[in-house]
Coordinates of C-alpha atoms in Angstrom, one line a residue:
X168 CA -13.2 0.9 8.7
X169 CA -10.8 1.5 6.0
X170 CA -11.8 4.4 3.6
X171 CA -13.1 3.6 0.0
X172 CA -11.4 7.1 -1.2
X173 CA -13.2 7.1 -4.6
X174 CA -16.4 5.8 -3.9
X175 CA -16.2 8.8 -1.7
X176 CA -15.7 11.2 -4.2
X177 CA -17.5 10.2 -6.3
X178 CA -20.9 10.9 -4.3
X179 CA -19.2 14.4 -3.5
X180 CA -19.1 14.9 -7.0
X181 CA -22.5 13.5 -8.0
X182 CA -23.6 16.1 -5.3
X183 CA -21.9 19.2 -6.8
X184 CA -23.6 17.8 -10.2
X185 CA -26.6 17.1 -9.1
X186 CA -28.6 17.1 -12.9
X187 CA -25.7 14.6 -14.3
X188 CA -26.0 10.9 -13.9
X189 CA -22.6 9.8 -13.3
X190 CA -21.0 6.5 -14.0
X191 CA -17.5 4.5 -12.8
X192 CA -15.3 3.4 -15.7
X193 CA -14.8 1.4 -17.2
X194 CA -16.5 -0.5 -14.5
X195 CA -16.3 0.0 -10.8
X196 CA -12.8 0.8 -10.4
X197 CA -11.1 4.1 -9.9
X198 CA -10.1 4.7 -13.3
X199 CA -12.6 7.4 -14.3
X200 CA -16.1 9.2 -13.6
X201 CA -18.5 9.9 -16.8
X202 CA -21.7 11.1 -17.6
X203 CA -24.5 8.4 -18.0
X204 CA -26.1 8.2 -21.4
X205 CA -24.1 10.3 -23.4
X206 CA -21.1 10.1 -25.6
X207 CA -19.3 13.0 -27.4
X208 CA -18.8 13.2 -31.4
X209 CA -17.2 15.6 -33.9
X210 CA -19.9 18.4 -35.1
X211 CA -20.7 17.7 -38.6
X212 CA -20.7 14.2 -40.6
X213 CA -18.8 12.7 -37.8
X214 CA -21.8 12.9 -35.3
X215 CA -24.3 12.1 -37.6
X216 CA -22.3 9.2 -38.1
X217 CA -21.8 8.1 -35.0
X218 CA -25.9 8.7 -34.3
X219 CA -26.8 6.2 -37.0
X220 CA -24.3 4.0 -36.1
X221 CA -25.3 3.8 -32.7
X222 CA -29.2 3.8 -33.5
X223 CA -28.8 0.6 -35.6
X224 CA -26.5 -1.2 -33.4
X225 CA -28.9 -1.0 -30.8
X226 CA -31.6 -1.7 -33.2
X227 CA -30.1 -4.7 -34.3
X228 CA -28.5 -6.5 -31.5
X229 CA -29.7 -4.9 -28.0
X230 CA -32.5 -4.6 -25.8
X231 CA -32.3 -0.6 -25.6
X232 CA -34.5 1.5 -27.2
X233 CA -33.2 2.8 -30.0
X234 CA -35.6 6.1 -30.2
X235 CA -33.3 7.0 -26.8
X236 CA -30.2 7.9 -29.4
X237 CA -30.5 11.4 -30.4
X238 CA -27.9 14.4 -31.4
X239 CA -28.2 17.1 -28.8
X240 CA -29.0 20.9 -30.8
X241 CA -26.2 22.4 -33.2
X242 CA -23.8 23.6 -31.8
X243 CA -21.0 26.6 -32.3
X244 CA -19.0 26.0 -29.4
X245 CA -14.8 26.3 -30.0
X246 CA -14.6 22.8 -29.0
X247 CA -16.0 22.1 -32.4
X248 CA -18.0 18.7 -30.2
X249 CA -21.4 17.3 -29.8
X250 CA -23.2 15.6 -27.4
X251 CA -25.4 12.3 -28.6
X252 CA -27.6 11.0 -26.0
X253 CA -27.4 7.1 -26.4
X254 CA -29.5 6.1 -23.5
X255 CA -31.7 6.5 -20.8
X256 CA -29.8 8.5 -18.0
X257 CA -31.8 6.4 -15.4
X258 CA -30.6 3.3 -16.4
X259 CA -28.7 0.8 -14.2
X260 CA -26.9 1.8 -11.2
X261 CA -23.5 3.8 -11.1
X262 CA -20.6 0.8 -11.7
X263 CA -22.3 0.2 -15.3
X264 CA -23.6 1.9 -18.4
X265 CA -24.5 -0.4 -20.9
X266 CA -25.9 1.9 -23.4
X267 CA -22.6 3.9 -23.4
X268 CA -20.3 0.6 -23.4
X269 CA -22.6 -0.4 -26.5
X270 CA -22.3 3.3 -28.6
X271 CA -18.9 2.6 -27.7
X272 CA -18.5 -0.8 -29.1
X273 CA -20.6 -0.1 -32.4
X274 CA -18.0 2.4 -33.8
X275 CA -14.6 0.6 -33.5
X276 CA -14.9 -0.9 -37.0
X277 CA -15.8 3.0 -38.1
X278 CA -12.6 4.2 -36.5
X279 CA -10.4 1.3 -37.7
X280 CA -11.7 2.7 -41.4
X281 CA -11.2 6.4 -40.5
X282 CA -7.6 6.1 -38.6
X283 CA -9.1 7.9 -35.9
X284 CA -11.6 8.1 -32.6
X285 CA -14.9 9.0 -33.6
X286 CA -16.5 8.9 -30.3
X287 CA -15.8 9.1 -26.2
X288 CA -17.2 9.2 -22.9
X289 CA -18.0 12.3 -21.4
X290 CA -15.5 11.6 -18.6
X291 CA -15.3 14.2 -15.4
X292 CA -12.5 16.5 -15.2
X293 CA -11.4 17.1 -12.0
X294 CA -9.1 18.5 -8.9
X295 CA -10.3 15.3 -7.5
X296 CA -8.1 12.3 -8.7
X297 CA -8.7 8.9 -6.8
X298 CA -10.7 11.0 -6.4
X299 CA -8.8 13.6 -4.6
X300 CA -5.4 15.5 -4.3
X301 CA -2.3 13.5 -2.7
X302 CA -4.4 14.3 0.8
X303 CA -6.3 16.9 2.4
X304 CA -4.7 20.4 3.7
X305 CA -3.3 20.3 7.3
X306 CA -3.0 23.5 9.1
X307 CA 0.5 25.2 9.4
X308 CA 1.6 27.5 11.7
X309 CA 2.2 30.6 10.9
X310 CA 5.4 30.7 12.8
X311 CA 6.5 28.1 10.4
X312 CA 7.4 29.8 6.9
X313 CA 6.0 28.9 3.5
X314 CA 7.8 26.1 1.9
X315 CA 9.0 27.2 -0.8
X316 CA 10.5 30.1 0.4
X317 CA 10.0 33.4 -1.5
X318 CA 12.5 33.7 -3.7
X319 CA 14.7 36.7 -3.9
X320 CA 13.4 39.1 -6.9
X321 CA 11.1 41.8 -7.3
X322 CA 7.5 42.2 -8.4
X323 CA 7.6 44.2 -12.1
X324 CA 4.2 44.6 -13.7
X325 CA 6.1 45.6 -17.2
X326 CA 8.1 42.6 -17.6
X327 CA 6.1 40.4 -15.1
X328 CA 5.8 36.8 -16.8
X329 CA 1.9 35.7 -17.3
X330 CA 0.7 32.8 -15.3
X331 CA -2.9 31.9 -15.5
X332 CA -4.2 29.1 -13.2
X333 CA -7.3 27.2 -14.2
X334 CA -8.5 26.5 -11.0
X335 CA -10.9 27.1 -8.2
X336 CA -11.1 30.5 -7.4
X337 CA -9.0 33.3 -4.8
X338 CA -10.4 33.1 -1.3
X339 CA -11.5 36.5 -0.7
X340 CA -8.8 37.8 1.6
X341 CA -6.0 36.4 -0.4
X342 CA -4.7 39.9 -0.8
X343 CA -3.8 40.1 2.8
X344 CA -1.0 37.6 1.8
X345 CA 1.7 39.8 0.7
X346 CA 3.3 37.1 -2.2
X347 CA -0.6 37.3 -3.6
X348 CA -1.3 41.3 -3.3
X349 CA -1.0 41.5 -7.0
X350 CA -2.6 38.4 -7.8
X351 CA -6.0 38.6 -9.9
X352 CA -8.9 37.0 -11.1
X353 CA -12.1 35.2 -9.8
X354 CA -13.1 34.6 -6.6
X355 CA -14.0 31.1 -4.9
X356 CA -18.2 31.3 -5.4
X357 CA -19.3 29.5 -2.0
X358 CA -16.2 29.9 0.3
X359 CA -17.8 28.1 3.3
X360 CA -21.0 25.7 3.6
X361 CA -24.1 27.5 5.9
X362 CA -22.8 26.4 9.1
X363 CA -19.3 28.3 8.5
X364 CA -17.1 25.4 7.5
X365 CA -15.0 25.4 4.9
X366 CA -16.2 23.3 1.8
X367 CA -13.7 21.0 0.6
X368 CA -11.5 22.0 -1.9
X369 CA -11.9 25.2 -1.4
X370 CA -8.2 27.3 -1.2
X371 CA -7.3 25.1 -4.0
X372 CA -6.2 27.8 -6.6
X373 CA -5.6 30.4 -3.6
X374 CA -2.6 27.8 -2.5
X375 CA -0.9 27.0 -6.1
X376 CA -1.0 30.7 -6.5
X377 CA 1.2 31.1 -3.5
X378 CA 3.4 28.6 -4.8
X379 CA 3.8 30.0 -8.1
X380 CA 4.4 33.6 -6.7
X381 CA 7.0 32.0 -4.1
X382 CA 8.6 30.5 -6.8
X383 CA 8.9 33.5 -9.1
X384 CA 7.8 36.6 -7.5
X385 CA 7.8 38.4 -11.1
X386 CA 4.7 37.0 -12.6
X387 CA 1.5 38.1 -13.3
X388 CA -0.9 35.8 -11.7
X389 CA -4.5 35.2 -12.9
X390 CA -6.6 32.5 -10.9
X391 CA -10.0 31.8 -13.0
X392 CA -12.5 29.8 -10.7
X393 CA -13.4 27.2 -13.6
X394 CA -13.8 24.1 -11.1
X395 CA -15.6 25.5 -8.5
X396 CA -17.8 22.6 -7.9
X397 CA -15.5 20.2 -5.6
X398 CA -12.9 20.6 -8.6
X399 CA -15.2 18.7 -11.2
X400 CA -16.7 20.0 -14.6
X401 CA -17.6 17.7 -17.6
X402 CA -15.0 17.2 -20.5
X403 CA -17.5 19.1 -23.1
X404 CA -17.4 22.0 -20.9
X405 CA -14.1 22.0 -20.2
X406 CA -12.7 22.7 -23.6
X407 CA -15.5 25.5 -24.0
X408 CA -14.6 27.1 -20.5
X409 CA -10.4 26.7 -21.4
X410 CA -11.1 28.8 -24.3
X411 CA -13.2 30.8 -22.1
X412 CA -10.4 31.5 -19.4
X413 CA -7.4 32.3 -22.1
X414 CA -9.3 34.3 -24.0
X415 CA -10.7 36.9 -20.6
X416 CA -7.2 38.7 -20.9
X417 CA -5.1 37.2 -24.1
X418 CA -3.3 33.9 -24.0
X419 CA -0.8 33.8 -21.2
X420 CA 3.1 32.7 -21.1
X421 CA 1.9 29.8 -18.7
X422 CA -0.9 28.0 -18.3
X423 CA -0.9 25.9 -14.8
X424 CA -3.7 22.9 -14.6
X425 CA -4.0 20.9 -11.7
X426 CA -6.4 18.9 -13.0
X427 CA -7.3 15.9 -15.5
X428 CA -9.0 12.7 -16.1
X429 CA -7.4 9.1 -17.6
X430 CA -9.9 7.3 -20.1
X431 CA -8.1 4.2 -21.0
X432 CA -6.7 5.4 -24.2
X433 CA -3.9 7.0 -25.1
X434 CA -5.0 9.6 -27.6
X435 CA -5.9 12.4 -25.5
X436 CA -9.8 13.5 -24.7
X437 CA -12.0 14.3 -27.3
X438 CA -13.8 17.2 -25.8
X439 CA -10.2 18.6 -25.7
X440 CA -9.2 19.0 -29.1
X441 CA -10.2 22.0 -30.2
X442 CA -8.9 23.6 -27.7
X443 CA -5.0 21.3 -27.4
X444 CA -5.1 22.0 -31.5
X445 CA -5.4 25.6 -31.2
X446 CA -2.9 26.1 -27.8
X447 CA -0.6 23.9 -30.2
X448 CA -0.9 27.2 -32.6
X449 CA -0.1 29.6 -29.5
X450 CA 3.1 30.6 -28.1
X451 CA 1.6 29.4 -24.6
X452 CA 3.2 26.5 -22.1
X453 CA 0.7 24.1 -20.9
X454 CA 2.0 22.9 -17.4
X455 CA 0.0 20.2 -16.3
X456 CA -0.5 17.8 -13.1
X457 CA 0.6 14.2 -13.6
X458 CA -2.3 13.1 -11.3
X459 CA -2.5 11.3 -8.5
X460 CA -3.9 7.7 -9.2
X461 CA -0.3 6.3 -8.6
X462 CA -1.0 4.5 -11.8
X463 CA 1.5 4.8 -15.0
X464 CA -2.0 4.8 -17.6
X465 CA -2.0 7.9 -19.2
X466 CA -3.4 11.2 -17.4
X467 CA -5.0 14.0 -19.6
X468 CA -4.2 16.6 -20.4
X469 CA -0.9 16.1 -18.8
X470 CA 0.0 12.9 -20.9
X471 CA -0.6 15.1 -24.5
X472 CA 2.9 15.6 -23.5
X473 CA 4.1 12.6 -24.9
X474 CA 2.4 13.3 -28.2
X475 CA 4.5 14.2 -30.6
X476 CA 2.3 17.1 -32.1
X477 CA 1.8 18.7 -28.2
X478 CA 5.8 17.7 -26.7
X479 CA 6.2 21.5 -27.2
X480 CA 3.5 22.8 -25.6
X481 CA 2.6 20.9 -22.9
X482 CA 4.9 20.0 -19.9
X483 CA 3.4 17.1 -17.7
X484 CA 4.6 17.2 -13.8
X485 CA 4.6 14.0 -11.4
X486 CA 5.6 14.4 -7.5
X487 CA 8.5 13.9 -5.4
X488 CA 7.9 12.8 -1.6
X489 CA 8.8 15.6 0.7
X490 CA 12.7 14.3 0.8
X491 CA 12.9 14.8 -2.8
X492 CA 14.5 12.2 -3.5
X493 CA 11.7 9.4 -4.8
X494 CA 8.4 9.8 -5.8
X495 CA 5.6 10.1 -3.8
X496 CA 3.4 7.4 -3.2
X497 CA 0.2 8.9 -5.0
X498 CA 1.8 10.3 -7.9
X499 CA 1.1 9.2 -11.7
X500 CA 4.3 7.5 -13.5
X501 CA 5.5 6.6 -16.7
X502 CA 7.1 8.0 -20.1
X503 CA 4.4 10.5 -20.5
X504 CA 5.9 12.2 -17.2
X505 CA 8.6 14.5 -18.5
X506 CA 9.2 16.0 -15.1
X507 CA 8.9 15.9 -10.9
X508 CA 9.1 18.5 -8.4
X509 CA 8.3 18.4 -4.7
X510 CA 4.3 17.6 -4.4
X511 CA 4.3 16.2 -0.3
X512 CA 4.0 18.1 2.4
X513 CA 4.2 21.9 0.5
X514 CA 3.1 25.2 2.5
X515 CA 1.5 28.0 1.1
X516 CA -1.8 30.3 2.0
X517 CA -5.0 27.8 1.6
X518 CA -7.0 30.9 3.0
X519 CA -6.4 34.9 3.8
X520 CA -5.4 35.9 7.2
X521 CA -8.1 38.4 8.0
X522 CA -10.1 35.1 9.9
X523 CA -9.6 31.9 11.2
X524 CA -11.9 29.6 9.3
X525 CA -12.9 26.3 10.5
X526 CA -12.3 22.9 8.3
X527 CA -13.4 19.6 8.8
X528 CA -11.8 16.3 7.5
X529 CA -13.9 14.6 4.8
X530 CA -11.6 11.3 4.2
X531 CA -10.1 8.8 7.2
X532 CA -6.4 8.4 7.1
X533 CA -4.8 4.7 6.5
X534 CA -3.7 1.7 8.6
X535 CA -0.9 1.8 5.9
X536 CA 0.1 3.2 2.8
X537 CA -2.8 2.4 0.1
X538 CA -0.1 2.1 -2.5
X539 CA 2.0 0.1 -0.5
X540 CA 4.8 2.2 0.2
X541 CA 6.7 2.0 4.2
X542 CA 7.5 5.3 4.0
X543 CA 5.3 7.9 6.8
X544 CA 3.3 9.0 3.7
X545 CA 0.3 11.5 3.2
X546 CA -2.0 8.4 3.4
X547 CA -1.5 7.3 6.7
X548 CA 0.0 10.4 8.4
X549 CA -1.0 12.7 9.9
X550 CA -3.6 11.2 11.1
X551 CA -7.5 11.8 11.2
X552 CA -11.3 10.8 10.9
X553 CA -13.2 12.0 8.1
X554 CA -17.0 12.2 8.1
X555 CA -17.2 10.3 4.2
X556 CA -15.0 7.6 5.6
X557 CA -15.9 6.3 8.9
X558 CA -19.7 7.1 10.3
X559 CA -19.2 5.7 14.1
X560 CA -16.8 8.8 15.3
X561 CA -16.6 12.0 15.4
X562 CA -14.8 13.3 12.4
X563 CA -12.0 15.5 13.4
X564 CA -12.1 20.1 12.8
X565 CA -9.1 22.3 12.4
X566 CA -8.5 25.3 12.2
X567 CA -7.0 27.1 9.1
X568 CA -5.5 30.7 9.9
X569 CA -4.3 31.5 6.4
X570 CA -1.1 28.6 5.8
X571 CA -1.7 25.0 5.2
X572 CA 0.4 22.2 4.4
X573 CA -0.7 20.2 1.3
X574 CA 0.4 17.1 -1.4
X575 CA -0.5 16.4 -4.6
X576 CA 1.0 16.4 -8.1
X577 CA -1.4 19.2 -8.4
X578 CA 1.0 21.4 -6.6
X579 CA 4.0 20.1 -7.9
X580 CA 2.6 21.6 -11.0
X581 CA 2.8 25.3 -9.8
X582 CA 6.6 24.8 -8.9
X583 CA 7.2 23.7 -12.2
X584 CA 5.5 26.7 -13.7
X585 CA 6.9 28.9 -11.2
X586 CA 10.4 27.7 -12.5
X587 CA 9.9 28.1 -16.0
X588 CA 8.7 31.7 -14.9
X589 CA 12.0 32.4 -13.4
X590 CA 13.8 31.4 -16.0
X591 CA 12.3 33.5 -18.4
X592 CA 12.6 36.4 -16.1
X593 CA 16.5 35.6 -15.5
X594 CA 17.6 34.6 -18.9
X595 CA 15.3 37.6 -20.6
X596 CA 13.5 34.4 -22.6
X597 CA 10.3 35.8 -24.2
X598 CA 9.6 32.1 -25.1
X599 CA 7.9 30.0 -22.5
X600 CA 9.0 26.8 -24.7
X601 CA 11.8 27.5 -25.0
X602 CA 12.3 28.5 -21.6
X603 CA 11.2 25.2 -20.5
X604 CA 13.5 22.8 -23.2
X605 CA 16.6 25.3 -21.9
X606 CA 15.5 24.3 -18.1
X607 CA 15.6 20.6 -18.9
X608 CA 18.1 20.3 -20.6
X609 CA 20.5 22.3 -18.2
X610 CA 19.4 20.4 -15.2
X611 CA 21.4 18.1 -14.0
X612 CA 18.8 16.9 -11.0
X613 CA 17.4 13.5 -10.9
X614 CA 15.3 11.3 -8.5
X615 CA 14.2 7.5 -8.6
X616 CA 10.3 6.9 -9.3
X617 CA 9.2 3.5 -9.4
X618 CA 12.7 2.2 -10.2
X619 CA 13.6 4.9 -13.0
X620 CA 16.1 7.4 -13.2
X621 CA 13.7 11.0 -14.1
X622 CA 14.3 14.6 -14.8
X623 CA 13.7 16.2 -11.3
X624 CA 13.2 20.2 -10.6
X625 CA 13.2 21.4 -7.0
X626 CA 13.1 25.1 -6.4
X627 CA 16.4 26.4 -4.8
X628 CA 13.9 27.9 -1.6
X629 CA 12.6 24.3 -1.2
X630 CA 13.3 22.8 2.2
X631 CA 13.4 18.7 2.0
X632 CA 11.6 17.4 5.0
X633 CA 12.8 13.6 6.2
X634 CA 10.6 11.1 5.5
X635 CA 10.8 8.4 8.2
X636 CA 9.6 4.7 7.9
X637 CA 5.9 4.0 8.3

């Protein structure tokens, strides 16, 4: 039985959120995930707007009750948003939410007036596009070095360049990698379910640390655990908790996020703009994962990139196979990509070395590319059983004794940052921007995605691995 990838995820998700009704969108494709009943508004006149509008549309020309539409409490959260209930929660089943489509549809003549969006979805953020990363981790040997390589360089905590990753958190042993001795921040909050496997997702941030600190040895790594539950938080407590991460130790050089959400628009996310408007007034580099939907609509935050307000601060990264020399099957396309690294096939720690920790698979493996591609891709190889995927076998365990091999423009992302990193460090640029438009515009690497010619970065330690026909 073939694997339905996103329905998949999406009950994994609905399990880590277990008090959030959850919706597909904009039906049930694998667009998006959103919260049920709820929309998100402007604080102020804008949400009492958007309130009355919505009570009298429903009022007027639906069978929902329109006593179910009310403004959640003031608030004095950064992200400057409210949240209007517009529904019943309860209501319908998880491909539809009528109430929301209607709250949606009531305002459109209001924004045509204003110039503007006056309300949104409350859309899941998440590690887990498609819902997941390029594929799940396979165990390397640790024979077999990282890949990247470390880079030559040394560590310098004076002139070390600042790197926080918004992820999950550090395993607890990560220290007993050398390349993360130094690395800081919060640790993963459930490591392992009762039974002593590891959860899924879990080594996340622990691995793009390693790939940051291969890339650029001189950094200062922070790894805050902001998406600890399987890699998904709501977008009106993601803006809060960004704020929350920069501002535990100052605004960094580089901020590396490996995670997103499309809505079908192409103005950004809502619950986002406090936060994007005041990073705008920072000196920090927003590096940010294309995503993994192999789909050229617009991925956020990555795609504020191609806004002309955010094109400074904001960097978005697609993936390379593990050749380098196309694009990888799962990765996000389009103009809004401004750059690709390697994303297939990358090693780095998933978990310390003071214990082997037991892993098993949560997604089947493909007949054949899902995407149609007749290269040996992530989808179909190597290959496995996984317990969401097919109940009538057994669903295959590994064993993870500190390296993994992983894909996903989520790790892409970290070379990218890494490589700005480096720069800085080599050319004595105090300016992550800047370091980043002198980095593109000296390269002279390209690769072919999807029939274009694109910008593509590959980290001089970076060992291509031959991709052979499906």
């Amino acid at each position: 039985m073939a694997p339905k990838r996103f329905h998949e995820q999406f009950d994994q998700i609905q399990r880590a959120l277990p008090d959030v009704p959850l919706a597909m969108g904009p039906d049930d494709s694998a667009e998006f995930i959103y919260e049920k009943g709820v929309v998100l508004a402007r604080d102020g006149e804008e949400a009492h707007l958007v309130e009355n509008t919505v009570r009298t549309h429903f009022t007027e020309t639906t069978g929902l009750v329109a006593d179910h539409v009310r403004r959640g409490a003031p608030q004095t959260n950064r992200s400057g948003i409210t949240r209007i209930q517009v529904g019943d929660p309860g209501h319908g089943d998880r491909t539809a939410d009528r109430a929301v489509a209607g709250a949606l549809r009531s305002l459109r003549e209001a924004e045509g007036r204003a110039g503007r969006r006056l309300v949104s979805r409350n859309h899941v953020v998440s590690i887990a596009v498609n819902a997941c990363p390029g594929d799940e981790p396979v165990p390397a040997p640790l024979t077999q070095p990282p890949n990247p390589a470390p880079a030559g360089g040394t560590y310098d905590p004076v002139g070390a360049v600042g790197v926080l990753v918004v992820d999950t958190g550090l395993m607890h042993d990560h220290g007993s990698y050398p390349l993360l001795a130094h690395t800081e921040g919060d640790l993963q909050i459930r490591e392992t379910d009762p039974d002593g496997i590891l959860q899924q997702y879990v080594g996340h941030g622990t691995f793009i640390a390693g790939l940051v600190a291969a890339v650029a040895p001189n950094t200062e790594i922070t790894v805050r655990n902001t998406l600890n539950d399987a890699g998904a938080i709501l977008e009106d407590q993601f803006g809060e908790k960004l704020f929350d991460a920069v501002e535990q130790g100052g605004w960094p050089d580089i901020l590396s996020l490996s995670a997103g959400t499309s809505n079908g628009r192409v103005d950004g996310l809502l619950g986002l703009d406090g936060f994007l408007r005041e990073l705008r007034a920072q000196r920090t580099l927003l590096v940010a994962a294309a995503g993994n939907n192999a789909s050229a609509t617009p991925f956020w935050p990555a795609a504020y990139a191609s806004l002309p307000d955010y094109a400074d601060a904001v960097l978005s990264v697609g993936a390379l196979r593990a050749d380098g020399e196309f694009g990888a099957c799962f990765s996000n396309h389009g103009a809004w990509v401004k750059v690709y690294a390697p994303g297939e096939r990358l090693i780095s720690s998933l978990t310390g070395f003071d214990a082997p920790v037991p892993y098993v698979y949560q997604h089947s493996t493909y007949e054949a590319c899902r995407y149609g591609f007749g290269y040996a891709c992530t989808c179909r190889s190597p290959r496995h059983t996984g317990v969401l995927s097919d109940g009538s076998g057994k669903p295959d365990q590994v064993m993870f004794e500190g390296f993994a091999s992983w894909s996903g423009t989520s790790f892409a992302t970290p070379l990218v940052a890494g490589l700005v990193a480096a720069h800085m460090t080599a050319h004595k640029e105090d300016d992550p921007r800047a370091a980043a438009r002198q980095l593109l515009t000296a390269n002279t690497e390209f690769a072919e995605v999807r029939g274009a010619h694109v910008p593509a970065l590959r980290p001089a330690t970076w060992r291509s691995v031959p991709v052979g026909p499906a």
